[in-house]
PDB file of C-alpha atoms in Angstrom:
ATOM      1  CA  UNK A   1      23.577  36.294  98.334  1.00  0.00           C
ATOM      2  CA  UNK A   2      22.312  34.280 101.207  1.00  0.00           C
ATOM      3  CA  UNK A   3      24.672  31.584 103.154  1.00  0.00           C
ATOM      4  CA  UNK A   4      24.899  28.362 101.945  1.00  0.00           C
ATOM      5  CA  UNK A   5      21.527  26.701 102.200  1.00  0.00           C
ATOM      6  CA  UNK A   6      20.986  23.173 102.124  1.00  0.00           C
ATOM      7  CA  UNK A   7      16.971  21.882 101.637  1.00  0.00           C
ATOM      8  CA  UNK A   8      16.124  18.535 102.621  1.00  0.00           C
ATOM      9  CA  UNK A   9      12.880  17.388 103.801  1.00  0.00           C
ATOM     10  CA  UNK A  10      12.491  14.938 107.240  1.00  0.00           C
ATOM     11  CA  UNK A  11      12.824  12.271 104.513  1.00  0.00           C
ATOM     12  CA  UNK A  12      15.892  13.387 103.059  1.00  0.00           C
ATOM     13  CA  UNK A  13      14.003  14.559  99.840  1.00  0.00           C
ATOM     14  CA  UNK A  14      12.180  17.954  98.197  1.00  0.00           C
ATOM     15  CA  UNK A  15       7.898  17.526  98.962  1.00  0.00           C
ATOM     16  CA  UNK A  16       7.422  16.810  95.151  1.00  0.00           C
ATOM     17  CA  UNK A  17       9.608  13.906  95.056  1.00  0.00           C
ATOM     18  CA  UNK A  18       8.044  12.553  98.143  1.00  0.00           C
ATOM     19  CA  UNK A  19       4.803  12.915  96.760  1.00  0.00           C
ATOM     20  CA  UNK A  20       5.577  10.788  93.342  1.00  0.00           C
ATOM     21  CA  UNK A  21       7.916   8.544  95.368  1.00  0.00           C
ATOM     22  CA  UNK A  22       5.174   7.410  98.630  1.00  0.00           C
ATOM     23  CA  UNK A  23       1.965   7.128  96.209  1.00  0.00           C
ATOM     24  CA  UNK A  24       2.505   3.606  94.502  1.00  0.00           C
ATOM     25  CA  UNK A  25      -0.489   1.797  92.859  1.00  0.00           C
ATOM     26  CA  UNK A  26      -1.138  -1.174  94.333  1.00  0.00           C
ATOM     27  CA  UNK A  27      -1.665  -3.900  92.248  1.00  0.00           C
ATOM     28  CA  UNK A  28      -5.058  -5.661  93.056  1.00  0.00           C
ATOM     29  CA  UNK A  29      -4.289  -8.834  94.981  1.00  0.00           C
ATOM     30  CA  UNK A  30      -0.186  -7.315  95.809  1.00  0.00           C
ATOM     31  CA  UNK A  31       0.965  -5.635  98.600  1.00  0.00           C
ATOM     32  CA  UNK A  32       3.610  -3.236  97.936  1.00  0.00           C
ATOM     33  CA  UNK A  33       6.955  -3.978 100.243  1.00  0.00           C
ATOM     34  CA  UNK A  34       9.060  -1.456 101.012  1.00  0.00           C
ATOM     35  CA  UNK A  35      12.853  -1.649 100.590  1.00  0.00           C
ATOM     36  CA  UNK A  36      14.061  -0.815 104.073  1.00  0.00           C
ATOM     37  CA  UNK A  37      18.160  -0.862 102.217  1.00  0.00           C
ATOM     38  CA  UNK A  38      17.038   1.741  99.434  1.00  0.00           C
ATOM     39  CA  UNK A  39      17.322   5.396 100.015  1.00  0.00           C
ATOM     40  CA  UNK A  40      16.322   8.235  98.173  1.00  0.00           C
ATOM     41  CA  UNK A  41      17.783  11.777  98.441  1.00  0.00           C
ATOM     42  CA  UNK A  42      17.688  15.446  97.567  1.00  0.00           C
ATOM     43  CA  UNK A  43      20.022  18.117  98.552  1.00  0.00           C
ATOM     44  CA  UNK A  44      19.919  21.765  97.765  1.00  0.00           C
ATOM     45  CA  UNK A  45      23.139  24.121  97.684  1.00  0.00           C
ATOM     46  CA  UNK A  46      23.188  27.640  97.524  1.00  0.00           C
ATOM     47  CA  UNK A  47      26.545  28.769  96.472  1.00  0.00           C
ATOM     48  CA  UNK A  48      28.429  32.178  96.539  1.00  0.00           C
ATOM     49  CA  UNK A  49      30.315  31.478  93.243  1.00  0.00           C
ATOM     50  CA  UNK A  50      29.401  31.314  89.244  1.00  0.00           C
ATOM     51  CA  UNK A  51      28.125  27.578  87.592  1.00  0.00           C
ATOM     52  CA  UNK A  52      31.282  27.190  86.261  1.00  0.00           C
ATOM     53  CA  UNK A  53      33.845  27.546  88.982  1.00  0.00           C
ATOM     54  CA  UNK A  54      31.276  25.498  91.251  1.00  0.00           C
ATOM     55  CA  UNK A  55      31.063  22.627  88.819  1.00  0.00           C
ATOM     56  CA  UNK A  56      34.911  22.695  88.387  1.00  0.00           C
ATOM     57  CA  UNK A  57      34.804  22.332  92.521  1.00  0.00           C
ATOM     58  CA  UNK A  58      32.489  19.460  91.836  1.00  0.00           C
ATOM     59  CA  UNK A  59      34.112  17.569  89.078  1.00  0.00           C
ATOM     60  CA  UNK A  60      37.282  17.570  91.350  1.00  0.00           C
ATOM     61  CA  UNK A  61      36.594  14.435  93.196  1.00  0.00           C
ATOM     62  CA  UNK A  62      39.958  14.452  94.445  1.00  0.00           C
ATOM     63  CA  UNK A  63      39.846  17.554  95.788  1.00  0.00           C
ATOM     64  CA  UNK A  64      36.582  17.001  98.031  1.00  0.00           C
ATOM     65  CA  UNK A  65      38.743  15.852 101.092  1.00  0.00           C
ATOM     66  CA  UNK A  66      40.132  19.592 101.554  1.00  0.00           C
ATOM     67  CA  UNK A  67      36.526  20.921 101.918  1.00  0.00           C
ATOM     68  CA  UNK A  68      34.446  17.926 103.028  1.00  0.00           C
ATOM     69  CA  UNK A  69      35.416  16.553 105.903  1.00  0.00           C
ATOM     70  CA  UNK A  70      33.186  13.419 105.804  1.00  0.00           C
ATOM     71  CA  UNK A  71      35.298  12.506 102.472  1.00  0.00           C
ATOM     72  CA  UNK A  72      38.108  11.453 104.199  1.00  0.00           C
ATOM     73  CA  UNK A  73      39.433   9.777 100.945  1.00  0.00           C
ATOM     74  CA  UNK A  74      39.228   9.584  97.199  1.00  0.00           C
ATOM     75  CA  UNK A  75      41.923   7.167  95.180  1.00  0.00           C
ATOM     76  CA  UNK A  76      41.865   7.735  91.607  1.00  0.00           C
ATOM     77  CA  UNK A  77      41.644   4.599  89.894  1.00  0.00           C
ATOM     78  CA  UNK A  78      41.724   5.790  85.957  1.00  0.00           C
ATOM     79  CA  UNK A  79      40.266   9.100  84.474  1.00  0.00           C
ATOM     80  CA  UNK A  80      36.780   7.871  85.101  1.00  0.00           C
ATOM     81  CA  UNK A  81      36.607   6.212  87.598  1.00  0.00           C
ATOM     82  CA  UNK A  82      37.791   5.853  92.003  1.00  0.00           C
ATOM     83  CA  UNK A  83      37.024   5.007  95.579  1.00  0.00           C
ATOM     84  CA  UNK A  84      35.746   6.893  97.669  1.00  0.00           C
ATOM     85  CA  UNK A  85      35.885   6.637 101.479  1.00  0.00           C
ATOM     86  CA  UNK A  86      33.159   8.553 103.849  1.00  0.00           C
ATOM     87  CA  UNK A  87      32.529   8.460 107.440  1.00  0.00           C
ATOM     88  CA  UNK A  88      29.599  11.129 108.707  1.00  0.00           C
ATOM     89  CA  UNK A  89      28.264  11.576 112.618  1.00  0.00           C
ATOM     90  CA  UNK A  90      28.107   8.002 113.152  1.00  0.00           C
ATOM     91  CA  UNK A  91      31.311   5.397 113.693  1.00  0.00           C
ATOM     92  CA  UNK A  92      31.493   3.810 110.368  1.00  0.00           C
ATOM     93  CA  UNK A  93      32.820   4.213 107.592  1.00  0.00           C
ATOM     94  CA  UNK A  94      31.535   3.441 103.894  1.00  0.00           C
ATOM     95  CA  UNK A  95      33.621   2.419 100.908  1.00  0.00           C
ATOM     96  CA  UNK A  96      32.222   2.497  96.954  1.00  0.00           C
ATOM     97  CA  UNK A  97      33.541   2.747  93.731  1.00  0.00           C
ATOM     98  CA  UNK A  98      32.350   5.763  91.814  1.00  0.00           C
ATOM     99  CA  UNK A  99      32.541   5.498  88.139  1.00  0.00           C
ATOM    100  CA  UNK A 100      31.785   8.620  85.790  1.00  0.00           C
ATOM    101  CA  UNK A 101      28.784   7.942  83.187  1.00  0.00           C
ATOM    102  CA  UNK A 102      28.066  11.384  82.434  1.00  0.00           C
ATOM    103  CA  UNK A 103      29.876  14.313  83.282  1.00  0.00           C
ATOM    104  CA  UNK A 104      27.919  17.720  80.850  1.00  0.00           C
ATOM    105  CA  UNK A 105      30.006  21.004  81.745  1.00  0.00           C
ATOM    106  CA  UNK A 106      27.369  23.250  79.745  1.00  0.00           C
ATOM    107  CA  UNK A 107      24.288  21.613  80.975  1.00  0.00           C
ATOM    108  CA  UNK A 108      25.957  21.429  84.555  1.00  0.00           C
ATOM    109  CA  UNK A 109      25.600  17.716  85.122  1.00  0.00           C
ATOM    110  CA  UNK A 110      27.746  15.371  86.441  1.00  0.00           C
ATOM    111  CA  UNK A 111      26.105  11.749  87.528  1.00  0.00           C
ATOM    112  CA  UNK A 112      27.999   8.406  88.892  1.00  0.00           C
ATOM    113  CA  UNK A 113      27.001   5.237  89.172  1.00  0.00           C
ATOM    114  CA  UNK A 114      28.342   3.804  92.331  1.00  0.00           C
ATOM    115  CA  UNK A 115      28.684   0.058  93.555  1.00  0.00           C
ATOM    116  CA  UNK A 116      30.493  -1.479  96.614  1.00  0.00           C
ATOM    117  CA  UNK A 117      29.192  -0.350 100.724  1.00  0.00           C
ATOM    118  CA  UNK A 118      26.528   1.575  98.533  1.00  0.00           C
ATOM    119  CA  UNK A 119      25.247   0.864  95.155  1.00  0.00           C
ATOM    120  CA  UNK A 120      22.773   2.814  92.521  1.00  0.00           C
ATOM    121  CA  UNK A 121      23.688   6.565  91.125  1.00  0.00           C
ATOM    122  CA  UNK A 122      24.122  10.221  92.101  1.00  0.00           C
ATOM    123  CA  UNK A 123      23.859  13.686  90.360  1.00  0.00           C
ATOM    124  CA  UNK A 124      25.270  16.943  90.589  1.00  0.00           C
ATOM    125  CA  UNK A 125      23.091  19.406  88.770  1.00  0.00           C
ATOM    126  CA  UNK A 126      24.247  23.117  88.804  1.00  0.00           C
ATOM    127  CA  UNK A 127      21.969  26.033  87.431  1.00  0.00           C
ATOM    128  CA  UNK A 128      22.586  29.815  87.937  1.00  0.00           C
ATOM    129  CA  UNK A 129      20.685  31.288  91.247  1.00  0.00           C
ATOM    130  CA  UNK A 130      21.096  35.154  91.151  1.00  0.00           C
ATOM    131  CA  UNK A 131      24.877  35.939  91.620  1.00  0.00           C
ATOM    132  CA  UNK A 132      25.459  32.456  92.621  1.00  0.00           C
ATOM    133  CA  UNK A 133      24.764  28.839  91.884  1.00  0.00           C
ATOM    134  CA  UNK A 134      22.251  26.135  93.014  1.00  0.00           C
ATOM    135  CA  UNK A 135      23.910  22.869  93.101  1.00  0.00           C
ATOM    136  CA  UNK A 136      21.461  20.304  93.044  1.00  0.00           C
ATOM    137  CA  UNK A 137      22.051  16.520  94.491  1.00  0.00           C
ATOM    138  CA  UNK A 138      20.061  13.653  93.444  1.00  0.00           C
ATOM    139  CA  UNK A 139      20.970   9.919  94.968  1.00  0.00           C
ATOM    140  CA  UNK A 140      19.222   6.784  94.967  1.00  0.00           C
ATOM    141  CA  UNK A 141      21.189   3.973  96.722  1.00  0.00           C
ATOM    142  CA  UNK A 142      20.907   0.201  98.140  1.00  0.00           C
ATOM    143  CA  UNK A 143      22.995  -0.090 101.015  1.00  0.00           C
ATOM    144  CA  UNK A 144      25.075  -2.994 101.383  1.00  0.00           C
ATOM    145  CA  UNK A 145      26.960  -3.038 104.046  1.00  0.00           C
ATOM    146  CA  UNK A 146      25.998  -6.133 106.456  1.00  0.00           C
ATOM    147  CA  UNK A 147      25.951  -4.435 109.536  1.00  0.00           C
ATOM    148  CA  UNK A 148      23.598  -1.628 108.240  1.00  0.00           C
ATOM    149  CA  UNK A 149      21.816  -3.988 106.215  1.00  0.00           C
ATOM    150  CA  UNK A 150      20.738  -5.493 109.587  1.00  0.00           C
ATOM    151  CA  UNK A 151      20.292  -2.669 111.696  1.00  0.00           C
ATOM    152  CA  UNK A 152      18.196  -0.897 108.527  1.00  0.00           C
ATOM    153  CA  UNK A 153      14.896  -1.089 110.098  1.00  0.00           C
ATOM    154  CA  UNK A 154      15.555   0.294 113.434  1.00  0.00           C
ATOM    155  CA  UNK A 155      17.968   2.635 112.620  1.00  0.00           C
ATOM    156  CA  UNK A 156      16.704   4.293 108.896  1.00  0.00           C
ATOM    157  CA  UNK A 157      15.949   7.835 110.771  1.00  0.00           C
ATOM    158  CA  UNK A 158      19.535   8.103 112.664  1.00  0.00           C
ATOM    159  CA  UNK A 159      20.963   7.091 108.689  1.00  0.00           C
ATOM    160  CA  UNK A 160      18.804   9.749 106.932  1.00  0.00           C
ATOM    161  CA  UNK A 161      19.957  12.253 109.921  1.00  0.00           C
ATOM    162  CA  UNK A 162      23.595  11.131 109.337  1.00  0.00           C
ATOM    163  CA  UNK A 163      23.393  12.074 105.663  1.00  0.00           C
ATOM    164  CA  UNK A 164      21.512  15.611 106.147  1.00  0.00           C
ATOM    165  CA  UNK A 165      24.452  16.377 108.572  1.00  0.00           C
ATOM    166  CA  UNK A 166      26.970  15.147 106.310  1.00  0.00           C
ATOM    167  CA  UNK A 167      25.306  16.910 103.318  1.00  0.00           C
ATOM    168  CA  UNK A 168      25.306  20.306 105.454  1.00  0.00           C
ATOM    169  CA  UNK A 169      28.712  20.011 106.283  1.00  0.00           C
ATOM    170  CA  UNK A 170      29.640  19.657 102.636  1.00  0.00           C
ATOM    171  CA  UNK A 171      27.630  22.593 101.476  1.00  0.00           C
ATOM    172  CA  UNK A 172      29.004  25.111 104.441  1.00  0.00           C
ATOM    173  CA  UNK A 173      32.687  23.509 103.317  1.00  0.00           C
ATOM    174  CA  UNK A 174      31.625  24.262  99.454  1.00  0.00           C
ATOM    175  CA  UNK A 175      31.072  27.384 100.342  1.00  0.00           C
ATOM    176  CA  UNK A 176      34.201  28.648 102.120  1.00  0.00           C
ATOM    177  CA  UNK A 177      36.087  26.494  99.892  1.00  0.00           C
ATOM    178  CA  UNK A 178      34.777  28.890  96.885  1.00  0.00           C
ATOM    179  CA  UNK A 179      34.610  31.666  98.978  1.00  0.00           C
ATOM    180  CA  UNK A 180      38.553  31.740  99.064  1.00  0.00           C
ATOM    181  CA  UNK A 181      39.402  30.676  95.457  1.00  0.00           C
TER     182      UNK A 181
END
């Protein structure tokens, strides 16, 4: 099995979701404004380990700190729901409640819906991949933070770089992390 591989296009997505995501009709007489706070992401794992002992990794959100560095805290609030703290390349950090609204062991999905420095939903979607397991991530956020609320239009390339590194790290940590279970 290859190493860890994560996929994610220059905009922080596969080329089929950029291509139904960047052609919107125009409404005759409308101009279509972009949302310079939303992001869109996709993030492809390649994992040494079987579906199930990945998505056990993954449904452990407080065990993420030990192998993702950029989660440098999760509080458990109740048995669905608690706050997560990240901080990636750049000097800030960014604080959000995740709450559980689906969590499918033998379909291998897990989403959240998130709300505080980032709102909207994520998903974990794990399939077999040879030996191994593809772990699949799916996000679409509004940030809300007021200091990258301002800075969104200058700076949306160094915070779609910030997330492929952070995403990278956690699939190489992933994947030592199974690697000695």
């Amino acid at each position: 099995m290859p190493r860890s591989v994560v996929r994610v296009t220059s905009y922080g997505m596969s080329a089929d979701t950029q291509a139904r995501t960047q052609t919107v009709p125009a409404v005759r007489g409308q101009t279509a404004v972009m949302d310079w706070n939303r992001y869109r992401f996709r993030s492809l794992w390649a994992l040494p380990a079987p579906p199930a002992t990945v998505y056990a990794a993954l449904e452990d959100a407080e065990g993420y700190p030990r192998w993702w560095r950029q989660v440098r805290e999760v509080t458990r609030l109740d048995d669905t729901t608690g706050v997560i703290r990240i901080r990636s390349v750049l000097p800030y950090d960014m604080t959000f409640t995740a709450r559980e609204v689906r969590r499918e062991p033998e379909d291998g999905v897990l989403e959240l819906a998130m709300s505080g420095d980032i709102e909207g939903w994520a998903r974990w979607t794990v399939t077999p991949l040879g030996t191994g397991t593809l772990a699949r991530y799916d996000q679409v956020v509004d940030v809300r933070k007021p200091l990258l609320r301002r800075l969104a239009v200058p700076c949306r390339p160094v915070f779609r770089a910030n997330h492929r590194l952070m995403m990278r790290a956690g699939a190489r940590g992933l994947a030592r992390h199974l690697e000695a279970v």
